[in-house]
mmCIF file of C-alpha atoms in Angstrom:
data_model
loop_
_atom_site.group_PDB
_atom_site.id
_atom_site.type_symbol
_atom_site.label_atom_id
_atom_site.label_comp_id
_atom_site.label_asym_id
_atom_site.label_seq_id
_atom_site.Cartn_x
_atom_site.Cartn_y
_atom_site.Cartn_z
ATOM 1 C CA UNK A 1 96.150 75.677 116.931
ATOM 2 C CA UNK A 2 92.484 75.337 117.877
ATOM 3 C CA UNK A 3 90.961 78.102 115.750
ATOM 4 C CA UNK A 4 87.590 78.054 117.491
ATOM 5 C CA UNK A 5 89.210 78.376 120.919
ATOM 6 C CA UNK A 6 91.466 81.194 119.687
ATOM 7 C CA UNK A 7 88.489 83.096 118.256
ATOM 8 C CA UNK A 8 86.523 82.594 121.462
ATOM 9 C CA UNK A 9 89.428 83.939 123.513
ATOM 10 C CA UNK A 10 89.931 87.109 121.473
ATOM 11 C CA UNK A 11 86.629 87.818 119.728
ATOM 12 C CA UNK A 12 85.539 90.405 122.289
ATOM 13 C CA UNK A 13 88.805 92.306 121.830
ATOM 14 C CA UNK A 14 88.298 92.365 118.066
ATOM 15 C CA UNK A 15 84.704 93.548 118.417
ATOM 16 C CA UNK A 16 85.789 96.252 120.857
ATOM 17 C CA UNK A 17 88.512 97.384 118.432
ATOM 18 C CA UNK A 18 85.956 97.599 115.636
ATOM 19 C CA UNK A 19 83.667 99.758 117.781
ATOM 20 C CA UNK A 20 86.535 102.102 118.638
ATOM 21 C CA UNK A 21 87.523 102.354 114.977
ATOM 22 C CA UNK A 22 83.954 103.230 113.983
ATOM 23 C CA UNK A 23 83.946 106.062 116.543
ATOM 24 C CA UNK A 24 87.582 107.096 116.207
ATOM 25 C CA UNK A 25 86.728 110.798 115.709
ATOM 26 C CA UNK A 26 84.959 111.015 119.088
ATOM 27 C CA UNK A 27 87.282 109.070 121.391
ATOM 28 C CA UNK A 28 88.518 110.282 124.750
ATOM 29 C CA UNK A 29 92.191 110.134 125.675
ATOM 30 C CA UNK A 30 91.733 106.826 127.491
ATOM 31 C CA UNK A 31 89.844 105.353 124.551
ATOM 32 C CA UNK A 32 92.600 106.411 122.151
ATOM 33 C CA UNK A 33 95.127 104.549 124.317
ATOM 34 C CA UNK A 34 92.828 101.542 124.311
ATOM 35 C CA UNK A 35 92.501 101.744 120.516
ATOM 36 C CA UNK A 36 96.285 101.728 120.083
ATOM 37 C CA UNK A 37 96.723 98.789 122.470
ATOM 38 C CA UNK A 38 93.964 96.717 120.834
ATOM 39 C CA UNK A 39 95.304 97.501 117.370
ATOM 40 C CA UNK A 40 98.784 96.277 118.356
ATOM 41 C CA UNK A 41 97.382 93.144 119.965
ATOM 42 C CA UNK A 42 95.202 92.377 116.937
ATOM 43 C CA UNK A 43 98.207 92.805 114.627
ATOM 44 C CA UNK A 44 99.968 90.165 116.694
ATOM 45 C CA UNK A 45 96.885 87.941 116.537
ATOM 46 C CA UNK A 46 96.928 88.281 112.752
ATOM 47 C CA UNK A 47 100.552 87.131 112.619
ATOM 48 C CA UNK A 48 99.701 84.127 114.789
ATOM 49 C CA UNK A 49 96.690 83.195 112.662
ATOM 50 C CA UNK A 50 98.622 83.592 109.393
ATOM 51 C CA UNK A 51 101.323 81.211 110.546
ATOM 52 C CA UNK A 52 99.069 78.670 112.264
ATOM 53 C CA UNK A 53 95.666 78.647 110.567
ATOM 54 C CA UNK A 54 94.629 78.105 106.934
ATOM 55 C CA UNK A 55 91.226 79.705 107.615
ATOM 56 C CA UNK A 56 90.943 82.408 104.887
ATOM 57 C CA UNK A 57 87.847 83.982 106.430
ATOM 58 C CA UNK A 58 89.556 84.593 109.750
ATOM 59 C CA UNK A 59 92.711 85.867 108.043
ATOM 60 C CA UNK A 60 90.603 88.192 105.891
ATOM 61 C CA UNK A 61 88.654 89.487 108.883
ATOM 62 C CA UNK A 62 91.779 90.258 110.905
ATOM 63 C CA UNK A 63 93.638 91.701 107.912
ATOM 64 C CA UNK A 64 90.807 94.156 107.307
ATOM 65 C CA UNK A 65 90.587 94.997 110.988
ATOM 66 C CA UNK A 66 94.346 95.633 111.271
ATOM 67 C CA UNK A 67 94.336 97.801 108.141
ATOM 68 C CA UNK A 68 91.424 99.879 109.460
ATOM 69 C CA UNK A 69 93.039 100.037 112.877
ATOM 70 C CA UNK A 70 96.276 101.290 111.403
ATOM 71 C CA UNK A 71 94.419 104.021 109.520
ATOM 72 C CA UNK A 72 92.578 105.036 112.697
ATOM 73 C CA UNK A 73 95.745 105.054 114.811
ATOM 74 C CA UNK A 74 98.150 106.687 112.374
ATOM 75 C CA UNK A 75 96.070 108.250 109.611
ATOM 76 C CA UNK A 76 95.210 111.490 111.339
ATOM 77 C CA UNK A 77 98.629 111.875 112.934
ATOM 78 C CA UNK A 78 101.084 110.812 110.238
ATOM 79 C CA UNK A 79 101.414 113.232 107.307
ATOM 80 C CA UNK A 80 101.732 111.822 103.814
ATOM 81 C CA UNK A 81 105.393 112.787 103.583
ATOM 82 C CA UNK A 82 106.149 110.359 106.414
ATOM 83 C CA UNK A 83 104.596 107.458 104.507
ATOM 84 C CA UNK A 84 106.503 108.463 101.381
ATOM 85 C CA UNK A 85 109.723 108.738 103.365
ATOM 86 C CA UNK A 86 109.187 105.321 104.932
ATOM 87 C CA UNK A 87 108.518 103.782 101.531
ATOM 88 C CA UNK A 88 111.820 104.996 100.083
ATOM 89 C CA UNK A 89 113.912 104.376 103.196
ATOM 90 C CA UNK A 90 112.388 101.069 104.307
ATOM 91 C CA UNK A 91 109.800 99.319 102.144
ATOM 92 C CA UNK A 92 111.345 99.599 98.668
ATOM 93 C CA UNK A 93 114.998 98.923 99.586
ATOM 94 C CA UNK A 94 113.981 96.064 101.904
ATOM 95 C CA UNK A 95 111.945 94.387 99.157
ATOM 96 C CA UNK A 96 114.750 94.805 96.614
ATOM 97 C CA UNK A 97 117.317 93.506 99.093
ATOM 98 C CA UNK A 98 115.199 90.460 99.936
ATOM 99 C CA UNK A 99 115.050 89.433 96.280
ATOM 100 C CA UNK A 100 118.675 90.367 95.562
ATOM 101 C CA UNK A 101 119.684 86.886 94.392
ATOM 102 C CA UNK A 102 116.810 86.883 91.904
ATOM 103 C CA UNK A 103 117.816 90.119 90.167
ATOM 104 C CA UNK A 104 121.536 89.430 90.424
ATOM 105 C CA UNK A 105 120.802 86.102 88.742
ATOM 106 C CA UNK A 106 118.819 87.869 86.012
ATOM 107 C CA UNK A 107 121.725 90.278 85.489
ATOM 108 C CA UNK A 108 124.344 87.531 85.234
ATOM 109 C CA UNK A 109 122.347 85.265 82.914
ATOM 110 C CA UNK A 110 121.087 88.155 80.795
ATOM 111 C CA UNK A 111 124.514 89.661 80.235
ATOM 112 C CA UNK A 112 126.125 86.299 79.514
ATOM 113 C CA UNK A 113 123.446 85.827 76.848
ATOM 114 C CA UNK A 114 124.126 89.298 75.385
ATOM 115 C CA UNK A 115 127.867 88.607 75.369
ATOM 116 C CA UNK A 116 127.353 85.295 73.583
ATOM 117 C CA UNK A 117 125.133 86.958 70.953
ATOM 118 C CA UNK A 118 127.656 89.765 70.439
ATOM 119 C CA UNK A 119 130.595 87.361 70.033
ATOM 120 C CA UNK A 120 128.581 85.221 67.623
ATOM 121 C CA UNK A 121 127.843 88.259 65.466
ATOM 122 C CA UNK A 122 131.420 89.626 65.582
ATOM 123 C CA UNK A 123 132.932 86.302 64.514
ATOM 124 C CA UNK A 124 130.409 85.454 61.783
ATOM 125 C CA UNK A 125 130.101 87.843 58.815
ATOM 126 C CA UNK A 126 127.322 85.644 57.434
ATOM 127 C CA UNK A 127 125.270 86.335 60.556
ATOM 128 C CA UNK A 128 125.874 90.076 60.127
ATOM 129 C CA UNK A 129 124.704 89.839 56.534
ATOM 130 C CA UNK A 130 121.505 88.109 57.639
ATOM 131 C CA UNK A 131 120.648 91.006 59.958
ATOM 132 C CA UNK A 132 120.591 93.665 57.241
ATOM 133 C CA UNK A 133 122.143 94.893 54.027
ATOM 134 C CA UNK A 134 125.651 96.392 54.167
ATOM 135 C CA UNK A 135 124.105 99.830 53.657
ATOM 136 C CA UNK A 136 121.624 99.390 56.487
ATOM 137 C CA UNK A 137 124.283 98.148 58.876
ATOM 138 C CA UNK A 138 126.663 100.973 57.907
ATOM 139 C CA UNK A 139 123.866 103.487 58.519
ATOM 140 C CA UNK A 140 123.254 101.981 61.963
ATOM 141 C CA UNK A 141 126.839 101.884 63.189
ATOM 142 C CA UNK A 142 127.970 105.193 61.674
ATOM 143 C CA UNK A 143 124.893 107.382 62.216
ATOM 144 C CA UNK A 144 121.691 105.942 63.632
ATOM 145 C CA UNK A 145 123.009 104.566 66.925
ATOM 146 C CA UNK A 146 124.647 107.823 68.018
ATOM 147 C CA UNK A 147 121.981 110.083 66.497
ATOM 148 C CA UNK A 148 119.241 108.249 68.405
ATOM 149 C CA UNK A 149 120.257 110.094 71.577
ATOM 150 C CA UNK A 150 120.186 113.577 70.064
ATOM 151 C CA UNK A 151 117.466 113.551 67.392
ATOM 152 C CA UNK A 152 114.909 114.905 69.912
ATOM 153 C CA UNK A 153 115.145 117.558 72.604
ATOM 154 C CA UNK A 154 116.631 116.316 75.868
ATOM 155 C CA UNK A 155 113.428 116.797 77.859
ATOM 156 C CA UNK A 156 111.101 115.059 75.403
ATOM 157 C CA UNK A 157 113.572 112.210 74.865
ATOM 158 C CA UNK A 158 113.999 111.699 78.632
ATOM 159 C CA UNK A 159 110.226 111.528 79.046
ATOM 160 C CA UNK A 160 109.897 109.114 76.123
ATOM 161 C CA UNK A 161 112.481 106.641 77.403
ATOM 162 C CA UNK A 162 111.100 106.901 80.937
ATOM 163 C CA UNK A 163 107.632 105.885 79.782
ATOM 164 C CA UNK A 164 109.003 103.125 77.543
ATOM 165 C CA UNK A 165 111.228 101.620 80.228
ATOM 166 C CA UNK A 166 108.493 101.878 82.847
ATOM 167 C CA UNK A 167 106.177 99.997 80.494
ATOM 168 C CA UNK A 168 108.741 97.222 79.890
ATOM 169 C CA UNK A 169 109.250 96.873 83.642
ATOM 170 C CA UNK A 170 105.505 96.848 84.321
ATOM 171 C CA UNK A 171 104.987 94.129 81.710
ATOM 172 C CA UNK A 172 107.732 92.030 83.297
ATOM 173 C CA UNK A 173 106.084 92.321 86.706
ATOM 174 C CA UNK A 174 102.550 91.664 85.426
ATOM 175 C CA UNK A 175 103.713 88.585 83.506
ATOM 176 C CA UNK A 176 104.566 87.052 86.866
ATOM 177 C CA UNK A 177 100.950 85.919 87.210
ATOM 178 C CA UNK A 178 101.533 83.590 84.237
ATOM 179 C CA UNK A 179 103.970 81.492 86.302
ATOM 180 C CA UNK A 180 106.719 83.926 85.312
ATOM 181 C CA UNK A 181 107.322 82.201 81.982
ATOM 182 C CA UNK A 182 106.755 85.296 79.759
ATOM 183 C CA UNK A 183 109.114 87.244 82.047
ATOM 184 C CA UNK A 184 111.979 85.137 80.716
ATOM 185 C CA UNK A 185 110.988 86.166 77.185
ATOM 186 C CA UNK A 186 110.980 89.871 78.173
ATOM 187 C CA UNK A 187 114.425 89.543 79.760
ATOM 188 C CA UNK A 188 116.079 87.713 76.875
ATOM 189 C CA UNK A 189 114.382 89.847 74.211
ATOM 190 C CA UNK A 190 115.871 92.910 75.886
ATOM 191 C CA UNK A 191 119.291 91.258 76.117
ATOM 192 C CA UNK A 192 119.088 90.045 72.513
ATOM 193 C CA UNK A 193 118.675 93.630 71.287
ATOM 194 C CA UNK A 194 121.609 94.708 73.435
ATOM 195 C CA UNK A 195 123.864 91.908 72.186
ATOM 196 C CA UNK A 196 122.832 92.369 68.556
ATOM 197 C CA UNK A 197 123.537 96.109 68.503
ATOM 198 C CA UNK A 198 126.739 95.723 70.490
ATOM 199 C CA UNK A 199 127.969 92.961 68.220
ATOM 200 C CA UNK A 200 127.404 95.001 65.069
ATOM 201 C CA UNK A 201 129.086 98.070 66.554
ATOM 202 C CA UNK A 202 132.151 96.129 67.718
ATOM 203 C CA UNK A 203 132.400 94.223 64.427
ATOM 204 C CA UNK A 204 132.654 97.540 62.575
ATOM 205 C CA UNK A 205 135.183 99.155 64.899
ATOM 206 C CA UNK A 206 132.656 101.246 66.823
ATOM 207 C CA UNK A 207 132.880 99.462 70.167
ATOM 208 C CA UNK A 208 134.141 102.582 71.934
ATOM 209 C CA UNK A 209 131.116 104.540 70.719
ATOM 210 C CA UNK A 210 128.738 101.754 71.757
ATOM 211 C CA UNK A 211 130.028 101.465 75.317
ATOM 212 C CA UNK A 212 130.517 105.212 75.620
ATOM 213 C CA UNK A 213 126.836 105.777 74.864
ATOM 214 C CA UNK A 214 125.221 102.726 76.467
ATOM 215 C CA UNK A 215 126.963 102.734 79.854
ATOM 216 C CA UNK A 216 125.947 106.184 81.183
ATOM 217 C CA UNK A 217 122.248 105.356 81.398
ATOM 218 C CA UNK A 218 122.348 101.611 80.746
ATOM 219 C CA UNK A 219 123.891 100.617 84.067
ATOM 220 C CA UNK A 220 120.984 101.959 86.109
ATOM 221 C CA UNK A 221 118.338 101.273 83.468
ATOM 222 C CA UNK A 222 119.274 97.616 83.049
ATOM 223 C CA UNK A 223 119.497 97.125 86.813
ATOM 224 C CA UNK A 224 115.912 98.381 87.043
ATOM 225 C CA UNK A 225 114.821 95.957 84.311
ATOM 226 C CA UNK A 226 116.547 93.063 86.090
ATOM 227 C CA UNK A 227 114.785 94.028 89.312
ATOM 228 C CA UNK A 228 111.412 94.113 87.531
ATOM 229 C CA UNK A 229 112.060 90.708 85.939
ATOM 230 C CA UNK A 230 113.102 89.320 89.315
ATOM 231 C CA UNK A 231 109.866 90.556 90.880
ATOM 232 C CA UNK A 232 107.815 88.912 88.123
ATOM 233 C CA UNK A 233 109.750 85.637 88.345
ATOM 234 C CA UNK A 234 109.468 85.505 92.115
ATOM 235 C CA UNK A 235 105.732 86.145 91.941
ATOM 236 C CA UNK A 236 105.390 83.363 89.365
ATOM 237 C CA UNK A 237 107.462 80.986 91.473
ATOM 238 C CA UNK A 238 105.236 81.697 94.480
ATOM 239 C CA UNK A 239 102.304 80.312 92.465
ATOM 240 C CA UNK A 240 104.290 77.132 91.835
ATOM 241 C CA UNK A 241 105.853 76.807 95.282
ATOM 242 C CA UNK A 242 104.353 78.972 98.056
ATOM 243 C CA UNK A 243 106.709 77.429 100.600
ATOM 244 C CA UNK A 244 105.492 76.975 104.164
ATOM 245 C CA UNK A 245 102.580 79.394 103.652
ATOM 246 C CA UNK A 246 99.202 78.445 102.193
ATOM 247 C CA UNK A 247 98.986 79.598 98.578
ATOM 248 C CA UNK A 248 95.974 81.781 99.482
ATOM 249 C CA UNK A 249 98.218 83.665 101.895
ATOM 250 C CA UNK A 250 101.499 83.592 99.982
ATOM 251 C CA UNK A 251 100.182 85.085 96.739
ATOM 252 C CA UNK A 252 98.562 88.217 98.251
ATOM 253 C CA UNK A 253 101.605 88.823 100.432
ATOM 254 C CA UNK A 254 104.029 88.421 97.526
ATOM 255 C CA UNK A 255 101.804 90.553 95.308
ATOM 256 C CA UNK A 256 101.778 93.377 97.834
ATOM 257 C CA UNK A 257 105.553 93.183 98.192
ATOM 258 C CA UNK A 258 105.889 93.251 94.405
ATOM 259 C CA UNK A 259 103.969 96.524 94.385
ATOM 260 C CA UNK A 260 106.871 98.041 96.330
ATOM 261 C CA UNK A 261 109.138 97.207 93.389
ATOM 262 C CA UNK A 262 106.701 98.563 90.798
ATOM 263 C CA UNK A 263 106.316 101.898 92.605
ATOM 264 C CA UNK A 264 110.005 102.263 93.412
ATOM 265 C CA UNK A 265 111.093 101.580 89.844
ATOM 266 C CA UNK A 266 109.041 104.514 88.612
ATOM 267 C CA UNK A 267 111.528 106.799 90.343
ATOM 268 C CA UNK A 268 114.607 104.735 89.454
ATOM 269 C CA UNK A 269 113.674 104.737 85.769
ATOM 270 C CA UNK A 270 112.917 108.446 85.937
ATOM 271 C CA UNK A 271 116.524 109.013 87.033
ATOM 272 C CA UNK A 272 117.912 106.761 84.298
ATOM 273 C CA UNK A 273 115.680 108.584 81.803
ATOM 274 C CA UNK A 274 117.130 111.925 82.889
ATOM 275 C CA UNK A 275 120.648 110.558 82.403
ATOM 276 C CA UNK A 276 119.775 109.172 78.971
ATOM 277 C CA UNK A 277 118.050 112.377 77.917
ATOM 278 C CA UNK A 278 120.441 114.994 79.315
ATOM 279 C CA UNK A 279 123.793 113.178 79.611
ATOM 280 C CA UNK A 280 124.192 110.319 77.102
ATOM 281 C CA UNK A 281 123.870 112.358 73.923
ATOM 282 C CA UNK A 282 124.825 115.804 75.201
ATOM 283 C CA UNK A 283 127.892 115.380 77.412
ATOM 284 C CA UNK A 284 130.694 115.013 74.899
ATOM 285 C CA UNK A 285 133.470 113.909 77.262
ATOM 286 C CA UNK A 286 133.287 110.125 77.317
ATOM 287 C CA UNK A 287 134.868 109.575 80.720
ATOM 288 C CA UNK A 288 132.517 112.116 82.269
ATOM 289 C CA UNK A 289 129.449 110.485 80.698
ATOM 290 C CA UNK A 290 130.431 107.049 81.914
ATOM 291 C CA UNK A 291 131.456 108.453 85.294
ATOM 292 C CA UNK A 292 127.978 109.897 85.823
ATOM 293 C CA UNK A 293 126.454 106.520 85.016
ATOM 294 C CA UNK A 294 128.818 104.681 87.343
ATOM 295 C CA UNK A 295 128.083 107.118 90.201
ATOM 296 C CA UNK A 296 124.330 106.659 89.706
ATOM 297 C CA UNK A 297 124.654 102.855 89.680
ATOM 298 C CA UNK A 298 126.927 102.726 92.729
ATOM 299 C CA UNK A 299 124.591 105.096 94.591
ATOM 300 C CA UNK A 300 121.586 102.891 93.815
ATOM 301 C CA UNK A 301 123.314 99.654 94.831
ATOM 302 C CA UNK A 302 124.588 101.263 98.030
ATOM 303 C CA UNK A 303 121.081 102.494 98.771
ATOM 304 C CA UNK A 304 119.619 98.998 98.326
ATOM 305 C CA UNK A 305 122.270 97.086 100.210
ATOM 306 C CA UNK A 306 122.695 99.527 103.108
ATOM 307 C CA UNK A 307 119.097 100.606 103.762
ATOM 308 C CA UNK A 308 117.630 97.304 102.589
ATOM 309 C CA UNK A 309 119.847 95.158 104.803
ATOM 310 C CA UNK A 310 119.170 97.443 107.766
ATOM 311 C CA UNK A 311 115.396 97.235 107.254
ATOM 312 C CA UNK A 312 115.401 93.454 106.860
ATOM 313 C CA UNK A 313 117.501 93.002 109.994
ATOM 314 C CA UNK A 314 115.045 95.254 111.832
ATOM 315 C CA UNK A 315 112.228 92.851 110.905
ATOM 316 C CA UNK A 316 110.626 94.731 107.995
ATOM 317 C CA UNK A 317 108.170 92.329 106.325
ATOM 318 C CA UNK A 318 107.829 94.258 102.999
ATOM 319 C CA UNK A 319 104.062 93.632 103.195
ATOM 320 C CA UNK A 320 102.292 96.981 102.783
ATOM 321 C CA UNK A 321 99.545 95.884 105.186
ATOM 322 C CA UNK A 322 102.032 95.557 108.030
ATOM 323 C CA UNK A 323 102.330 98.909 109.688
ATOM 324 C CA UNK A 324 105.599 100.454 110.874
ATOM 325 C CA UNK A 325 104.197 100.939 114.335
ATOM 326 C CA UNK A 326 103.217 97.325 114.915
ATOM 327 C CA UNK A 327 104.611 96.251 118.269
ATOM 328 C CA UNK A 328 104.860 92.685 119.554
ATOM 329 C CA UNK A 329 102.557 91.981 122.423
ATOM 330 C CA UNK A 330 101.429 88.887 124.214
ATOM 331 C CA UNK A 331 98.983 86.796 122.236
#
């Protein structure tokens, strides 16, 4: 594409849009219609430029103009609840669905690692002895593991685990900027702790207690961690291989999509924290505890795969700068 010719052909439209945006509070009905039309056309121009031109200045100019145009067109008319609703029904599930193979891969590899660690510990008494003294291990499997879920009030414990899990997930996402390499450490450190504790519990005949207490909240909590690790790894991989997009375009776009995951996981981990705080240690019927965890996990996966697939098929880009009202028009 001849960038100079494209700019010459559309520059007056962009300047006119900017003037309308600057006076958006004083527009007549006809000018409002013109603003909407120019905003939609400029959004299409931005898509064309992104895919055809490596010029970062032009991309930056049009990105800013589209963002301001969206605010002028929708800001005064769309209440905040509509943006929140769109985030949870479109943006977050679409982003999670798009990176489904990344977090499913994290889940499979992570749990295979935990299983291998647990089996290694169960079958090797010498390994168990290297972890702690017989008294320390007995204290863990007979008291500490179960008491951990009830030693604080349900509300304070739920808040504590929510903050802790949100921090672990945030670290996994942030580490993506380091080519994703530290994300692998976060994932396997988390899985190592799971396999180590599980192995000790099973080795001492407490496997039923371990799974009865870890599954209610762990299903949803670990899924959230896998999703956070996937977001960090995908961001890191974009630095290495941006694909068909220029790296200067791919990284901001992937970063903005990753923000969908970070914000959505705050709510997901809040739910898992509530289950851990109010169900895991306080519902004494094992099948009911696990059943609550299974229902929460199935509901979350259904939410991602139903709403996410629908949004992706509808053309959702998962880029927060792309507005929901963008309509294709002739370039």
